Amino acid sequence: MAKNKNKTAYVEKKLPLKKLIYRDRYLLYMMIPVVIFFAVFCYFPMTGLVMAFNRYRIGSGLAGVYNSPFVGLQWFRQFFQSVYFYRLVRNTFLLQFWSLIVGFPIPILFAVAVTQIRRKPVQKTVQVATYLPYFISTVVVCGMINNFLSPSGGIINQLLNRLGVQSINFMNLPEWFRRIYVISGSWQSFGFNSIIFVAAIMGISPDLYEAMRVDGANRRQIIWHLVLPSIKPTIILLLIMTLGSMMSVGFEKVYLLYNTAVYETADVIQTYVYRQGIGTSPPNYSFATAVGLFNSVINFAIVFVANRISRHVSDTAIW
Amino acid sequence: MKKRVLSMLLASAMVVSMLAGCGGAAGGGGKHLKILAETSNYANVDIKEAEIVKKVIADFGADVEWQLVDYNNYQDTVTPMLSAGQVDADIVLLPDQDANQTYIKSGLFTPLNKYFDSMPNFTKWLDANPVIKAEITAEDGNIYYVPGTNVGKDYQPCLMYNQVWLDKAGKTAPKTLDELVDLLKYYKDNDMNGNGDANDEIPMSIMADFLPYMFGPAFGLDLVSGFQADASGNVTYAYADSANYKKYLEFLNGLYKDGLLEQEYTSIDRDKVIERISNDLTGVAYDFSWAMSMMYSNVLPYYDGTAATAFVGAAPLSGDKEGFYVGRVELGNMFAISANSKNAEYAAKFLDYAMSDACQELYQWGIEGESYVVNADGTRSFTEKGQDNDWLQQFGINPSFVFPAQQSVASTDVLVADWHAKSNAELRQYVVDPWPFIYATSDETDTINTYMTDIETKVNESATAFITGTRPMTEFDAYIGELDSLHLPDVTAIRKQQYDRYLKALNG
């Protein structure tokens, strides 16, 4: 069989390109929409990064993206020289870092736990109940957070009062912002994020479970020696993908939750760019593009390093 | 035969429609005009179908194609359109006032001066309003925009007190900061709403954005405008006034510590204030004047249409300095003619017609017999229908979303409760001019945009920190130093240049 495979591969190499194209034409037709999608929505817009190095002239349309006056690294300098640069990078990184530390393992643990439930109706109900928060819009979630944590009448403070603890003005204290952001984010997404792990666990061959049980393994041993190693590639893949957005905090949630009292821990690159680049009149699209490019470069670097480390440590890598 | 009859019918229909298109054009021509503007802020009003709007168009005789963008998203939608140069309209309502002359310099709009011969109403109005003329004359000496106007000194944000609570406490509206503190303490300690619970009263419900309006003047600060000029033309940044701004923060910090300024004051919004007022939980508010009778008093459980049971406006508070209210820049929505318009002169005539006295009367009062009547003594009053705000909005009153409408005090006086109009007349004396609208040059815009966001970030977070006590007042001098290091002196110098230019333009 292996021999035949090699033979086929050998024959493919010998086929002229035209014939290869003709032979795989249907596959290539299927590729066309994907190529168009990436070309139009990913690669062509990428050429707009040139805006980060020019001063986009308002009213100059698409042509202005490319032929506005060149200003070199002015917008990068402006961003790096901002007195808030360090704080913005720190806040952006820490919000994502803690979201990763807290939010990443929970879906895995949940997926492992939920697949251990033997009664299917119970399993499905638990899964659906945990997916639901993911579909609540960010605005509503932020409204709920504000209401629950209000020092006058919020349910959390009412509970604290009953326990004899004084009300805490959660939303106005910088030290609480990250915790609120991270915990609420994990609550909202852990159910949905567990889907992919549940699918990976479901994909493990029942024969392997059977074999372990025959060998006398208990449930803990099955999880530790079969389930987790089986989904390790999925975990690593998703971890690397998540690391790719380490500097990309969801703008809306921070914007809806923060106020001047908590800028110290809550003001992130995206909210600053909104105030500096989009919120000004006229909007400074070039500045916003420069900061976006800076963010993307950092994200790419993190993914690149994480991928390398992963390849060395676990033999699993995206590329 | 059938075919012939059909083609005859079609031909006659075409001739009739062509004739109809030619007729009744006061402005001449009945040409096609595309207007990019915003919808009404009332969700149930279709502004293009409003009688007043239709009458203006019909009287002029234009064939208007509306491009209406949702009022709530107008700036977010139209700014990128203008930035990308993708506006296909003859007349455009600007998403902002173009204070940096960005749209002007980008050549998006045509200068109106070349059409001034066709714009008698507009030029007459400009001559009668030299301040506005000075404000909207661009750096190149041209005028590009036809503005609507706001009332600058009437119906401005002001303090409002629950009159029933004041009477119950046996007090009058405070005139000084000390009197206000006494009143708030009294409200805090007593069962003002008479529900048997003396702890549910929230003495004062103020949105954080209004604190500078309310307390700044008592310390001689116009924190609303930020920059302020004294009589000799010196320009300063009120948030960096080392003596008075410090006292302002100390005062608010005192209110916060005493529980008179609530813990969550940064997250109070108008809905919350209305909810509290409707539950009779609060005694002092500060908001735009219109909220007084239209939003606050009318939700009070015992409001009977008189001042005695309402939230009533009062004089500003005085402290070290005599109190005042900060007025509003009169410039409102700005309309421009697209440089690509093939009907630019016709569009200029249309805007000029929309500025005419006849149209302004329509905007302010509507149509005689429908929305208002002229009384025997020559005064006007709204009809019974006209006193129904929903109906009046649907009729198209004050259509500043689509036309350069000028707000009128007289028509507003008639629209609000009598006591409210009286209160406004009394408060007018306290209103001072705000920092004027001044065009910025490109260099000025660059500098201001580079530094101002950081300065405002510092100011806003420091104000909250000083008021709530998370940053001690002993660090106030350090705060002033931080503002200097954020290039505040550079920005102040630019504001000074701009103010000098404004004075020069104003004084000819």
mmCIF file of C-alpha atoms in Angstrom, chain B residues 245-440:
data_model
loop_
_atom_site.group_PDB
_atom_site.id
_atom_site.type_symbol
_atom_site.label_atom_id
_atom_site.label_comp_id
_atom_site.label_asym_id
_atom_site.label_seq_id
_atom_site.Cartn_x
_atom_site.Cartn_y
_atom_site.Cartn_z
ATOM 1 C CA TYR B 245 -9.177 74.624 40.648
ATOM 2 C CA LYS B 246 -7.555 73.214 43.771
ATOM 3 C CA LYS B 247 -10.272 74.802 45.896
ATOM 4 C CA TYR B 248 -12.903 73.368 43.545
ATOM 5 C CA LEU B 249 -11.500 69.854 43.965
ATOM 6 C CA GLU B 250 -11.209 70.250 47.732
ATOM 7 C CA PHE B 251 -14.838 71.299 47.895
ATOM 8 C CA LEU B 252 -16.020 68.288 45.875
ATOM 9 C CA ASN B 253 -13.799 65.989 47.898
ATOM 10 C CA GLY B 254 -15.536 67.343 51.010
ATOM 11 C CA LEU B 255 -18.955 66.602 49.506
ATOM 12 C CA TYR B 256 -17.797 63.096 48.609
ATOM 13 C CA LYS B 257 -16.450 62.391 52.093
ATOM 14 C CA ASP B 258 -19.684 63.623 53.679
ATOM 15 C CA GLY B 259 -21.732 61.348 51.418
ATOM 16 C CA LEU B 260 -23.418 64.338 49.769
ATOM 17 C CA LEU B 261 -21.821 63.471 46.447
ATOM 18 C CA GLU B 262 -22.628 59.808 46.047
ATOM 19 C CA GLN B 263 -20.034 57.068 45.746
ATOM 20 C CA GLU B 264 -21.000 56.098 42.219
ATOM 21 C CA TYR B 265 -21.307 59.651 40.878
ATOM 22 C CA THR B 266 -19.173 58.820 37.830
ATOM 23 C CA SER B 267 -21.733 56.339 36.548
ATOM 24 C CA ILE B 268 -24.933 58.353 37.051
ATOM 25 C CA ASP B 269 -26.815 58.855 33.795
ATOM 26 C CA ARG B 270 -29.978 60.761 32.942
ATOM 27 C CA ASP B 271 -32.156 57.640 33.107
ATOM 28 C CA LYS B 272 -31.052 57.078 36.670
ATOM 29 C CA VAL B 273 -31.818 60.674 37.627
ATOM 30 C CA ILE B 274 -35.283 60.407 36.062
ATOM 31 C CA GLU B 275 -35.906 57.116 37.855
ATOM 32 C CA ARG B 276 -35.010 58.690 41.186
ATOM 33 C CA ILE B 277 -37.140 61.751 40.560
ATOM 34 C CA SER B 278 -40.109 59.627 39.554
ATOM 35 C CA ASN B 279 -39.711 57.766 42.863
ATOM 36 C CA ASP B 280 -39.367 61.072 44.754
ATOM 37 C CA LEU B 281 -35.927 60.137 46.022
ATOM 38 C CA THR B 282 -33.850 63.187 45.198
ATOM 39 C CA GLY B 283 -34.003 66.921 45.743
ATOM 40 C CA VAL B 284 -31.341 68.598 43.604
ATOM 41 C CA ALA B 285 -30.508 68.119 39.911
ATOM 42 C CA TYR B 286 -28.523 69.871 37.228
ATOM 43 C CA ASP B 287 -29.250 69.474 33.539
ATOM 44 C CA PHE B 288 -30.151 71.256 30.334
ATOM 45 C CA SER B 289 -33.029 73.590 30.992
ATOM 46 C CA TRP B 290 -35.455 71.691 28.766
ATOM 47 C CA ALA B 291 -35.267 68.733 31.129
ATOM 48 C CA MET B 292 -36.794 70.898 33.876
ATOM 49 C CA SER B 293 -40.411 70.700 32.735
ATOM 50 C CA MET B 294 -40.155 68.130 29.970
ATOM 51 C CA MET B 295 -38.264 65.367 31.731
ATOM 52 C CA TYR B 296 -37.946 65.906 35.469
ATOM 53 C CA SER B 297 -40.986 67.751 36.785
ATOM 54 C CA ASN B 298 -43.433 65.785 34.680
ATOM 55 C CA VAL B 299 -42.365 62.497 36.273
ATOM 56 C CA LEU B 300 -42.685 63.735 39.844
ATOM 57 C CA PRO B 301 -45.589 61.846 41.412
ATOM 58 C CA TYR B 302 -47.231 65.058 42.672
ATOM 59 C CA TYR B 303 -46.553 67.470 39.793
ATOM 60 C CA ASP B 304 -49.689 69.444 38.990
ATOM 61 C CA GLY B 305 -48.320 71.724 36.278
ATOM 62 C CA THR B 306 -47.299 74.507 38.646
ATOM 63 C CA ALA B 307 -43.892 75.588 39.919
ATOM 64 C CA ALA B 308 -44.938 74.762 43.479
ATOM 65 C CA THR B 309 -44.810 71.035 42.687
ATOM 66 C CA ALA B 310 -41.971 71.011 40.157
ATOM 67 C CA PHE B 311 -38.212 70.881 39.808
ATOM 68 C CA VAL B 312 -37.570 74.596 39.421
ATOM 69 C CA GLY B 313 -34.491 76.355 38.026
ATOM 70 C CA ALA B 314 -32.488 78.608 40.314
ATOM 71 C CA ALA B 315 -29.594 81.060 40.270
ATOM 72 C CA PRO B 316 -26.028 79.706 40.040
ATOM 73 C CA LEU B 317 -24.097 79.097 43.235
ATOM 74 C CA SER B 318 -21.541 81.608 44.413
ATOM 75 C CA GLY B 319 -18.444 80.831 46.419
ATOM 76 C CA ASP B 320 -15.283 82.882 46.510
ATOM 77 C CA LYS B 321 -16.471 84.270 43.195
ATOM 78 C CA GLU B 322 -19.836 85.377 41.912
ATOM 79 C CA GLY B 323 -21.610 82.438 40.256
ATOM 80 C CA PHE B 324 -22.585 82.277 36.598
ATOM 81 C CA TYR B 325 -23.901 79.861 34.017
ATOM 82 C CA VAL B 326 -21.935 79.098 30.876
ATOM 83 C CA GLY B 327 -23.866 79.761 27.665
ATOM 84 C CA ARG B 328 -23.652 77.868 24.432
ATOM 85 C CA VAL B 329 -21.963 78.709 21.148
ATOM 86 C CA GLU B 330 -24.803 79.864 18.931
ATOM 87 C CA LEU B 331 -23.562 78.011 15.884
ATOM 88 C CA GLY B 332 -25.635 74.915 15.337
ATOM 89 C CA ASN B 333 -25.838 72.475 12.437
ATOM 90 C CA MET B 334 -23.780 73.525 9.405
ATOM 91 C CA PHE B 335 -24.851 72.989 5.797
ATOM 92 C CA ALA B 336 -22.417 72.983 2.889
ATOM 93 C CA ILE B 337 -22.594 72.614 -0.874
ATOM 94 C CA SER B 338 -20.549 69.801 -2.322
ATOM 95 C CA ALA B 339 -17.734 70.851 -4.650
ATOM 96 C CA ASN B 340 -18.916 68.119 -7.040
ATOM 97 C CA SER B 341 -22.462 69.438 -7.218
ATOM 98 C CA LYS B 342 -23.663 70.162 -10.734
ATOM 99 C CA ASN B 343 -26.403 72.344 -9.264
ATOM 100 C CA ALA B 344 -24.238 74.350 -6.882
ATOM 101 C CA GLU B 345 -25.855 77.695 -7.626
ATOM 102 C CA TYR B 346 -29.313 76.208 -7.382
ATOM 103 C CA ALA B 347 -28.327 74.558 -4.093
ATOM 104 C CA ALA B 348 -27.058 77.941 -2.845
ATOM 105 C CA LYS B 349 -30.415 79.510 -3.750
ATOM 106 C CA PHE B 350 -32.205 76.727 -1.926
ATOM 107 C CA LEU B 351 -30.110 77.172 1.234
ATOM 108 C CA ASP B 352 -30.670 80.911 0.991
ATOM 109 C CA TYR B 353 -34.408 80.352 0.755
ATOM 110 C CA ALA B 354 -34.205 77.998 3.728
ATOM 111 C CA MET B 355 -32.574 80.865 5.671
ATOM 112 C CA SER B 356 -35.311 83.365 4.800
ATOM 113 C CA ASP B 357 -37.441 84.943 7.509
ATOM 114 C CA ALA B 358 -40.520 83.216 6.098
ATOM 115 C CA CYS B 359 -38.892 79.809 6.493
ATOM 116 C CA GLN B 360 -37.539 80.607 9.951
ATOM 117 C CA GLU B 361 -41.087 81.479 11.010
ATOM 118 C CA LEU B 362 -42.229 78.172 9.637
ATOM 119 C CA TYR B 363 -39.489 76.342 11.562
ATOM 120 C CA GLN B 364 -40.323 78.108 14.795
ATOM 121 C CA TRP B 365 -44.116 78.249 14.674
ATOM 122 C CA GLY B 366 -45.293 75.966 11.912
ATOM 123 C CA ILE B 367 -48.311 76.791 9.765
ATOM 124 C CA GLU B 368 -50.916 79.333 10.858
ATOM 125 C CA GLY B 369 -54.198 77.734 11.746
ATOM 126 C CA GLU B 370 -52.583 74.348 12.040
ATOM 127 C CA SER B 371 -49.934 74.603 14.702
ATOM 128 C CA TYR B 372 -50.418 78.201 15.880
ATOM 129 C CA VAL B 373 -52.848 81.096 15.847
ATOM 130 C CA VAL B 374 -52.260 84.832 15.944
ATOM 131 C CA ASN B 375 -54.024 86.391 18.891
ATOM 132 C CA ALA B 376 -55.944 89.655 18.838
ATOM 133 C CA ASP B 377 -53.001 91.471 20.413
ATOM 134 C CA GLY B 378 -50.694 90.241 17.659
ATOM 135 C CA THR B 379 -48.937 87.632 19.776
ATOM 136 C CA ARG B 380 -48.920 83.990 18.761
ATOM 137 C CA SER B 381 -49.820 80.900 20.615
ATOM 138 C CA PHE B 382 -49.706 77.257 19.706
ATOM 139 C CA THR B 383 -53.016 75.569 19.015
ATOM 140 C CA GLU B 384 -54.236 72.726 21.159
ATOM 141 C CA LYS B 385 -52.668 70.303 18.691
ATOM 142 C CA GLY B 386 -49.511 72.401 18.672
ATOM 143 C CA GLN B 387 -49.150 72.039 22.414
ATOM 144 C CA ASP B 388 -48.846 68.305 21.986
ATOM 145 C CA ASN B 389 -45.084 67.914 21.589
ATOM 146 C CA ASP B 390 -45.356 64.609 19.725
ATOM 147 C CA TRP B 391 -47.725 66.093 17.169
ATOM 148 C CA LEU B 392 -45.590 69.214 16.835
ATOM 149 C CA GLN B 393 -42.462 67.169 16.204
ATOM 150 C CA GLN B 394 -44.257 65.123 13.575
ATOM 151 C CA PHE B 395 -45.386 68.387 12.038
ATOM 152 C CA GLY B 396 -41.675 69.211 11.647
ATOM 153 C CA ILE B 397 -41.115 71.997 14.174
ATOM 154 C CA ASN B 398 -37.498 73.202 14.407
ATOM 155 C CA PRO B 399 -36.263 70.959 11.567
ATOM 156 C CA SER B 400 -32.602 71.653 12.289
ATOM 157 C CA PHE B 401 -31.802 68.092 11.156
ATOM 158 C CA VAL B 402 -32.481 69.022 7.555
ATOM 159 C CA PHE B 403 -32.521 72.833 7.299
ATOM 160 C CA PRO B 404 -30.475 75.692 8.800
ATOM 161 C CA ALA B 405 -33.087 76.496 11.437
ATOM 162 C CA GLN B 406 -32.651 79.183 14.039
ATOM 163 C CA GLN B 407 -33.930 78.367 17.493
ATOM 164 C CA SER B 408 -36.311 80.941 18.855
ATOM 165 C CA VAL B 409 -36.805 81.898 22.469
ATOM 166 C CA ALA B 410 -40.339 83.165 21.817
ATOM 167 C CA SER B 411 -41.601 79.894 20.359
ATOM 168 C CA THR B 412 -39.844 77.868 23.059
ATOM 169 C CA ASP B 413 -41.388 80.067 25.756
ATOM 170 C CA VAL B 414 -44.833 79.231 24.457
ATOM 171 C CA LEU B 415 -44.014 75.545 24.217
ATOM 172 C CA VAL B 416 -42.818 74.953 27.795
ATOM 173 C CA ALA B 417 -44.808 75.383 30.992
ATOM 174 C CA ASP B 418 -45.412 79.036 31.965
ATOM 175 C CA TRP B 419 -43.366 78.719 35.132
ATOM 176 C CA HIS B 420 -40.494 77.245 33.106
ATOM 177 C CA ALA B 421 -40.475 80.207 30.681
ATOM 178 C CA LYS B 422 -40.529 82.568 33.657
ATOM 179 C CA SER B 423 -37.658 80.705 35.277
ATOM 180 C CA ASN B 424 -35.651 80.946 32.039
ATOM 181 C CA ALA B 425 -36.235 84.698 31.834
ATOM 182 C CA GLU B 426 -34.911 85.090 35.371
ATOM 183 C CA LEU B 427 -31.842 82.938 34.771
ATOM 184 C CA ARG B 428 -30.799 84.605 31.521
ATOM 185 C CA GLN B 429 -28.972 87.346 33.445
ATOM 186 C CA TYR B 430 -26.507 84.824 34.864
ATOM 187 C CA VAL B 431 -25.416 83.330 31.526
ATOM 188 C CA VAL B 432 -21.984 84.318 30.206
ATOM 189 C CA ASP B 433 -20.531 83.688 26.753
ATOM 190 C CA PRO B 434 -18.624 80.438 26.313
ATOM 191 C CA TRP B 435 -15.249 80.099 24.629
ATOM 192 C CA PRO B 436 -16.012 81.139 21.055
ATOM 193 C CA PHE B 437 -15.978 78.941 17.974
ATOM 194 C CA ILE B 438 -12.640 79.612 16.266
ATOM 195 C CA TYR B 439 -11.231 77.949 13.184
ATOM 196 C CA ALA B 440 -7.839 76.298 13.697
#
